Coordinates of C-alpha atoms and ligand atoms in Angstrom, one line a residue:
X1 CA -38.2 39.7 -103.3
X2 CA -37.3 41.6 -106.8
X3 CA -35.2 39.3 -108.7
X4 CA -35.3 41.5 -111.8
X5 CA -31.5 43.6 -112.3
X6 CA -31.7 46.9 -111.4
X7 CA -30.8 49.5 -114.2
X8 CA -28.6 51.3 -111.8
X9 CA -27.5 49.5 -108.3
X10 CA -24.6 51.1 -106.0
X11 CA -22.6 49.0 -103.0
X12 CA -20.7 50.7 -100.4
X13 CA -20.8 53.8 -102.4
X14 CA -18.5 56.6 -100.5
X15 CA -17.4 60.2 -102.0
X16 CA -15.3 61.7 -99.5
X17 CA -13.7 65.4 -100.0
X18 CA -10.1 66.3 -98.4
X19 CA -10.4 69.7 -96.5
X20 CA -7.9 70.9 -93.9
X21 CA -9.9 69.9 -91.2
X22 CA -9.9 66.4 -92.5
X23 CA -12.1 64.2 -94.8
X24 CA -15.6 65.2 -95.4
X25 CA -17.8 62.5 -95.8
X26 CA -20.7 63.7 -98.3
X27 CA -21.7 60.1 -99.2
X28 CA -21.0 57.5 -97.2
X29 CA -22.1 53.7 -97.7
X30 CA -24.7 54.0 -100.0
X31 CA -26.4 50.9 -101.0
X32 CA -29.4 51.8 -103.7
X33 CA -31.4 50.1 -106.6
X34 CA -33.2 51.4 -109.3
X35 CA -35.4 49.4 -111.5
X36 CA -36.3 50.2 -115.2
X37 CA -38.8 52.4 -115.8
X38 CA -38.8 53.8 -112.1
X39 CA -38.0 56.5 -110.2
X40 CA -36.3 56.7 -106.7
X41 CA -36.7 60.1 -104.8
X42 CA -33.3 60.9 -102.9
X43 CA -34.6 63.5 -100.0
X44 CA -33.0 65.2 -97.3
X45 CA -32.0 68.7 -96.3
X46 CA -29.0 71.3 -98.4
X47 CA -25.7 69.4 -97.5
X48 CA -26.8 65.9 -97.1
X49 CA -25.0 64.8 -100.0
X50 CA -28.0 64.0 -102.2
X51 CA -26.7 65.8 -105.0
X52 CA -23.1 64.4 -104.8
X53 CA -24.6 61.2 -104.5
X54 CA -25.8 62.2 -108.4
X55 CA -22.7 63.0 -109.8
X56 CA -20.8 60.4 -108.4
X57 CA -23.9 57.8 -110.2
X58 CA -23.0 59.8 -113.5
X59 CA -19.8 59.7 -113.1
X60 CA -19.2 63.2 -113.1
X61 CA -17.0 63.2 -110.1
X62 CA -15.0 59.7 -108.9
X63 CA -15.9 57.8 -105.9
X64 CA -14.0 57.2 -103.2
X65 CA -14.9 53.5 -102.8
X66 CA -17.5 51.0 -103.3
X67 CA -19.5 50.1 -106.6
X68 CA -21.7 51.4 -109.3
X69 CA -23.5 48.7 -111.3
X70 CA -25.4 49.5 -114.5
X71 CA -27.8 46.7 -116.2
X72 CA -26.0 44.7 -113.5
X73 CA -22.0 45.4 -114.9
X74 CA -19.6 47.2 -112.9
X75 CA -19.1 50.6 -114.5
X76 CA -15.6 50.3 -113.7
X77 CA -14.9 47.4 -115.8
X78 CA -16.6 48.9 -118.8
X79 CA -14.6 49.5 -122.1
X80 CA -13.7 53.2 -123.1
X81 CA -16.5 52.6 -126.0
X82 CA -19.0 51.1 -123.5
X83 CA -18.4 54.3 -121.3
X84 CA -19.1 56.7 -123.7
X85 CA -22.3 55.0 -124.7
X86 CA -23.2 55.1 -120.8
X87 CA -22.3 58.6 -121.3
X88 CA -25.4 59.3 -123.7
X89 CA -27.6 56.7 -121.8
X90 CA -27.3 58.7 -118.6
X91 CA -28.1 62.5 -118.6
X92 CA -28.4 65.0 -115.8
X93 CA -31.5 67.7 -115.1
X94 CA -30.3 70.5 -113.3
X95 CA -32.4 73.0 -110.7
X96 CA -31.3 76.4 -111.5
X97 CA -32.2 75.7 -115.6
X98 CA -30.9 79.4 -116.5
X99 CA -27.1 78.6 -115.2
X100 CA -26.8 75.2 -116.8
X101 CA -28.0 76.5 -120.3
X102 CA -25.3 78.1 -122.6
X103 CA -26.2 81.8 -122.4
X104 CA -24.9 82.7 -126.1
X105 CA -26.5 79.9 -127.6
X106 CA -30.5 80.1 -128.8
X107 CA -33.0 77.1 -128.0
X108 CA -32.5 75.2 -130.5
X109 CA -28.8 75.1 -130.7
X110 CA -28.5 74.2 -127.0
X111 CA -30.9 71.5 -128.1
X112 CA -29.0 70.1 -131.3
X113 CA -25.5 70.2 -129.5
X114 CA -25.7 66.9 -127.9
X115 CA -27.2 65.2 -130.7
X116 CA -24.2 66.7 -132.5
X117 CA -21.1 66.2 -129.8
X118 CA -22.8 62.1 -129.8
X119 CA -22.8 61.9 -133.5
X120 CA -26.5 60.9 -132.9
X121 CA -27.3 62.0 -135.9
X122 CA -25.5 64.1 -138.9
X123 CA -27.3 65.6 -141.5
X124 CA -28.1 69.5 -140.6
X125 CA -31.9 69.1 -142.3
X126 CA -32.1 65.5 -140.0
X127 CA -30.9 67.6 -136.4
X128 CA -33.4 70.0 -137.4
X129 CA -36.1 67.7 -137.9
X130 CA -35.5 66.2 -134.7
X131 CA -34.9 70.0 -132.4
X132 CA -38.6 70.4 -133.9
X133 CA -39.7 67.2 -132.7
X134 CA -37.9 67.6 -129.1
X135 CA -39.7 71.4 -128.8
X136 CA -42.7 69.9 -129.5
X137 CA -42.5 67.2 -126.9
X138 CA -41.7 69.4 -124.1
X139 CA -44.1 72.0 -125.3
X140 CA -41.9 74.8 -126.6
X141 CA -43.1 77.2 -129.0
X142 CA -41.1 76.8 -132.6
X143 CA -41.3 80.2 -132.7
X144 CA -38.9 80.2 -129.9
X145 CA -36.4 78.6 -132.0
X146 CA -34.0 81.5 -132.3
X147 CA -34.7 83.5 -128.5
X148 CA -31.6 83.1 -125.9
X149 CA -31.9 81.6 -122.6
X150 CA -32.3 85.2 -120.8
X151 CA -35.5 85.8 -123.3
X152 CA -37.6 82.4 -121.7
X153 CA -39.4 82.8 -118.3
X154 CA -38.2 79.6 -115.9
X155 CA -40.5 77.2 -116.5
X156 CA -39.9 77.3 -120.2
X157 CA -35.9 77.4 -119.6
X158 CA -36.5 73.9 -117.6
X159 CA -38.2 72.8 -120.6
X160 CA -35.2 73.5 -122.8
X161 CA -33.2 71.8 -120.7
X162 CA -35.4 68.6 -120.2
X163 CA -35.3 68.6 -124.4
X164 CA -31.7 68.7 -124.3
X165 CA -31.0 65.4 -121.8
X166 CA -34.2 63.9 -123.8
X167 CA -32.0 64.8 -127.3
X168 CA -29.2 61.6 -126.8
X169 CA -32.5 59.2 -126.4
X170 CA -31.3 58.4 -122.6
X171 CA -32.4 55.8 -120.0
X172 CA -31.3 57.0 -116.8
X173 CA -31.5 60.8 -115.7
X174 CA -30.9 62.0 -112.4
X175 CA -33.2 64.9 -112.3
X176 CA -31.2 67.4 -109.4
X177 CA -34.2 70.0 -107.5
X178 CA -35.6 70.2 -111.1
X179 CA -38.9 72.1 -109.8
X180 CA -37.3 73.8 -107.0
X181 CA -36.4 77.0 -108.5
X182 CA -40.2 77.2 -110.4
X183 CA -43.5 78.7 -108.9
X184 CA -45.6 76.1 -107.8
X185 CA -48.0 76.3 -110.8
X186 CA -44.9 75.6 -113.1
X187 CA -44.2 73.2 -111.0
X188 CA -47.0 70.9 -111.6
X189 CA -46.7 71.1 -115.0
X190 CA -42.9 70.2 -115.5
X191 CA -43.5 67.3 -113.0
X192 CA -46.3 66.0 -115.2
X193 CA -44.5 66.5 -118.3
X194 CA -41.5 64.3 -116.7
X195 CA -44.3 61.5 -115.9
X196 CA -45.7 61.1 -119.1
X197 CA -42.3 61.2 -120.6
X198 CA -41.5 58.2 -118.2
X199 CA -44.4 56.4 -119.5
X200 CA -43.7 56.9 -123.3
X201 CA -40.2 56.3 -123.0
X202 CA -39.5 53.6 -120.2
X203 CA -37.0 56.2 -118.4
X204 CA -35.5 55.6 -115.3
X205 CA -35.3 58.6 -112.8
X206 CA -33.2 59.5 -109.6
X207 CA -35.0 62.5 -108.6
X208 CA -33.1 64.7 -106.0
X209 CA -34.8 67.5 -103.8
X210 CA -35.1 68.8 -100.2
X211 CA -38.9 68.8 -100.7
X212 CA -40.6 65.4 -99.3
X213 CA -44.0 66.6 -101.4
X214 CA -42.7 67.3 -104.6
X215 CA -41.2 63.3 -104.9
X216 CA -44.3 62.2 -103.3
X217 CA -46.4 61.2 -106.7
X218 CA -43.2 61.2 -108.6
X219 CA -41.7 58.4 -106.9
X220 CA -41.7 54.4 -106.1
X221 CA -39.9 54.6 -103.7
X222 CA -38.1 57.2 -101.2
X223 CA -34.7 57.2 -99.8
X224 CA -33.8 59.6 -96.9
X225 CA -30.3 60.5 -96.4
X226 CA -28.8 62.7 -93.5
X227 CA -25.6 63.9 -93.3
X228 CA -24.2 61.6 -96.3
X229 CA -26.0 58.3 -95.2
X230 CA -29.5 56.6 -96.2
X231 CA -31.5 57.2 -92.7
X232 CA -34.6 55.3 -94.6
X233 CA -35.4 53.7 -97.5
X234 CA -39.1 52.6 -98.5
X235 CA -41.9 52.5 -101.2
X236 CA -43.3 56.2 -101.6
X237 CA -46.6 55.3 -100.1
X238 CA -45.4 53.8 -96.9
X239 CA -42.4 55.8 -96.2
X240 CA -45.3 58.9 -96.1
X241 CA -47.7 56.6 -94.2
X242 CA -45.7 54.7 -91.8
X243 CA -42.3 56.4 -91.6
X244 CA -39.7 54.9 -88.8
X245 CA -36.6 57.4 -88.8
X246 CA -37.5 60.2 -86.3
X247 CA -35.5 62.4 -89.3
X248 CA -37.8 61.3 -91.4
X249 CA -40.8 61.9 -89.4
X250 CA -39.7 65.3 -89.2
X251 CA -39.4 66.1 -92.8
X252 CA -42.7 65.3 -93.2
X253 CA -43.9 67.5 -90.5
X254 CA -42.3 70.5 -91.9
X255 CA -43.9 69.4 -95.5
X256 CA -46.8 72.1 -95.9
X257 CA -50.4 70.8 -95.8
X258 CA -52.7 73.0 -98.1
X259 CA -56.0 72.6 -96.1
X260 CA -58.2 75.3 -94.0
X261 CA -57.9 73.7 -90.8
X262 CA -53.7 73.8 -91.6
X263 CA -54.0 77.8 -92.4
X264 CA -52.0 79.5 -90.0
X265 CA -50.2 76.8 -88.2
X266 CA -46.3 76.9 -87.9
X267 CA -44.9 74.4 -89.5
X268 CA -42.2 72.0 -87.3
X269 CA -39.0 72.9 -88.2
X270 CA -35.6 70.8 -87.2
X271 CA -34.1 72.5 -84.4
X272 CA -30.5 71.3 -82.8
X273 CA -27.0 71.5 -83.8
X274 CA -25.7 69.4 -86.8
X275 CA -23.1 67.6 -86.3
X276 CA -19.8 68.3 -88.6
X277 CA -19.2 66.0 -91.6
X278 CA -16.1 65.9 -91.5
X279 CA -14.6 62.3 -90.0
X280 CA -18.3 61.9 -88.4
X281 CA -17.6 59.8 -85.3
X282 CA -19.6 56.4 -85.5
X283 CA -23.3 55.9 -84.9
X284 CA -26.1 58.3 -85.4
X285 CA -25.4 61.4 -86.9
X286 CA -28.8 62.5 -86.2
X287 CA -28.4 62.2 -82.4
X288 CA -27.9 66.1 -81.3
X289 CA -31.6 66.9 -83.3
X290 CA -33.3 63.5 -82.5
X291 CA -35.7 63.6 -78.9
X292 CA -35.0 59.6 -78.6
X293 CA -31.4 59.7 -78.5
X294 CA -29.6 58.4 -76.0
X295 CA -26.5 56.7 -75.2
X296 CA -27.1 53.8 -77.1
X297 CA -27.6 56.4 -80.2
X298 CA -23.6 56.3 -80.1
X299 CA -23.0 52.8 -81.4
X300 CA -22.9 51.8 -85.0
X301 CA -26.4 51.4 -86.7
X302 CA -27.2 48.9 -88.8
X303 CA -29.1 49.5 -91.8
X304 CA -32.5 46.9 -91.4
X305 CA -35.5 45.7 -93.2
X306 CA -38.0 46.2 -90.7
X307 CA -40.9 45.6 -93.1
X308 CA -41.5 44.6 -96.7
X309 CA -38.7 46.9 -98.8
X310 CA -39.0 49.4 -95.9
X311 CA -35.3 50.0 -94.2
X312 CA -34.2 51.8 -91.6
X313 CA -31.1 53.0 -89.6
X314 CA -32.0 54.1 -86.5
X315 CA -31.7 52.5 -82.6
X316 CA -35.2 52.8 -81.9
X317 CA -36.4 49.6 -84.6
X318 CA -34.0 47.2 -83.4
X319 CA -36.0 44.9 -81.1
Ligands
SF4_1 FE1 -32.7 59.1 -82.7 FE2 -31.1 57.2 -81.7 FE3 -32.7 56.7 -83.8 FE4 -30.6 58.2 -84.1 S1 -30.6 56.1 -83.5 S2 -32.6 58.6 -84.9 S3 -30.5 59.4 -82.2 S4 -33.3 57.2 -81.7

């Protein structure tokens, strides 16, 4: 068992959205740990509430209920100056790099603002120094200094914005489909880029995507959510070589394998109605897409370790 604190831990963690059909659950219970210098890969399909699940770490958007600790204090309990430190130490990566940047601003602008908004540092020649520094890390051009988000291809855009959430010296980022809007070639590089940054600088990353193969290297461990809950939880490695949630098993089934002997196969895909968020009844919430269910499927799951870190929700591991 890990007795070490996890940088980030969350309890009972619930975000639930009033709509006129009622409350929508889009995170519902979530208990997750993070330990420094790691990276957990949150997985599941558009909808799931992976992303809200991010904001709601940030504190970007409140929670409904339950906990979020930080070097093992409850964020809630922290003073107005420790929350705007947490502020700088936790940044956010988005996918779609071209709507999150500040179109009228040029690279290295959009790169010195946080270090000026968190009084980082003060001096215009000493922001400078380090927006040089920060281009060079992610591998921007300094002649690209002065050029506008709408003058860099996509791949250099995400680099911008990986420079900027770098600029505040953070230790947590949740990194939100960071690759998914790049070519795969692009994506490679980016991904590599973000490793060896974890390496250099001990950062901690929750990395969020509807692709089981891109969080495959990236990640120690994997957590599957469906429909606002954690279906599976386990180590990277055994959650792709042993995986217990029939969700799960089907996400990796519809992961593309590049191989000759895969070229032309169709690749599974999830058929079945999905059942509504919105006051989900108990039990699985899987159990209209799922070929095991059955009327047991309609009682409350619990959440079990049914190896070594590995944990699952689902009837069909309960003995
Ligand atoms: Fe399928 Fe039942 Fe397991 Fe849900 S609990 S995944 S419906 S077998």
């Amino acid at each position: 068992m890990d007795t070490q604190v996890p940088l980030i831990e969350t309890r009972k963690l619930k975000k639930y959205f009033k709509t006129g059909k009622g409350m929508l659950h889009a995170v519902d219970d979530i208990d997750m740990q993070i330990q420094k210098g790691s990276t957990l890969g949150v997985v599941g399909e558009s909808g799931c509430g992976k992303s809200t699940l991010g904001r709601v770490v940030l504190g970007l958007i409140n929670a409904t209920g339950g906990e979020i600790y930080y070097k093992g204090k409850d964020t809630v309990k922290y003073s107005s100056r420790e929350q705007k430190s947490l502020r700088k130490e936790m940044q956010i990566i988005f996918q779609d790099p071209y709507a999150s940047l500040n179109p009228r601003m040029s690279v290295s602008e959009i790169i010195a603002e946080p270090i000026r908004v968190n009084h980082i540092l003060h001096g215009k020649k000493e922001i400078d120094q380090r927006v040089k520094e920060l281009m060079e890390t992610v591998g921007i051009a300094r002649r690209l200094a002065y050029a506008y988000p709408h003058e860099l291809d996509g791949g250099r855009r995400q680099r911008v914005g990986i420079a900027r959430a770098l600029s505040v010296n953070p230790e947590f980022i949740v990194c939100d489909e960071p690759v998914s809007a790049l070519d795969v070639s692009i994506q490679a590089q980016i991904l590599n880029l973000m490793m060896d940054f974890q390496d250099d600088l001990g950062l901690t990353y929750m990395f969020i995507t509807h692709d089981l193969s891109v969080v495959k290297h990236i990640s120690d461990e994997i957590m599957v959510m469906y429909l606002g809950q954690c279906v599976e939880r386990a180590p990277s490695r055994e959650l792709f070589e042993n995986p217990r949630h029939p969700y799960t098993e089907a996400l990796l089934k519809a992961v593309p394998i590049p191989s000759l002997k895969n070229r032309g196969k169709p690749r599974e895909i999830l058929k079945g109605e999905v059942v509504s968020p919105i006051d989900p009844a108990p039990g699985c919430r899987f159990a209209p897409r799922c070929r095991y269910a059955t009327e047991q499927c309609k009682a409350p799951l619990e959440f079990r370790e049914v190896s070594d870190r590995h944990f699952v929700a689902c009837r069909l591991t309960e003995s």
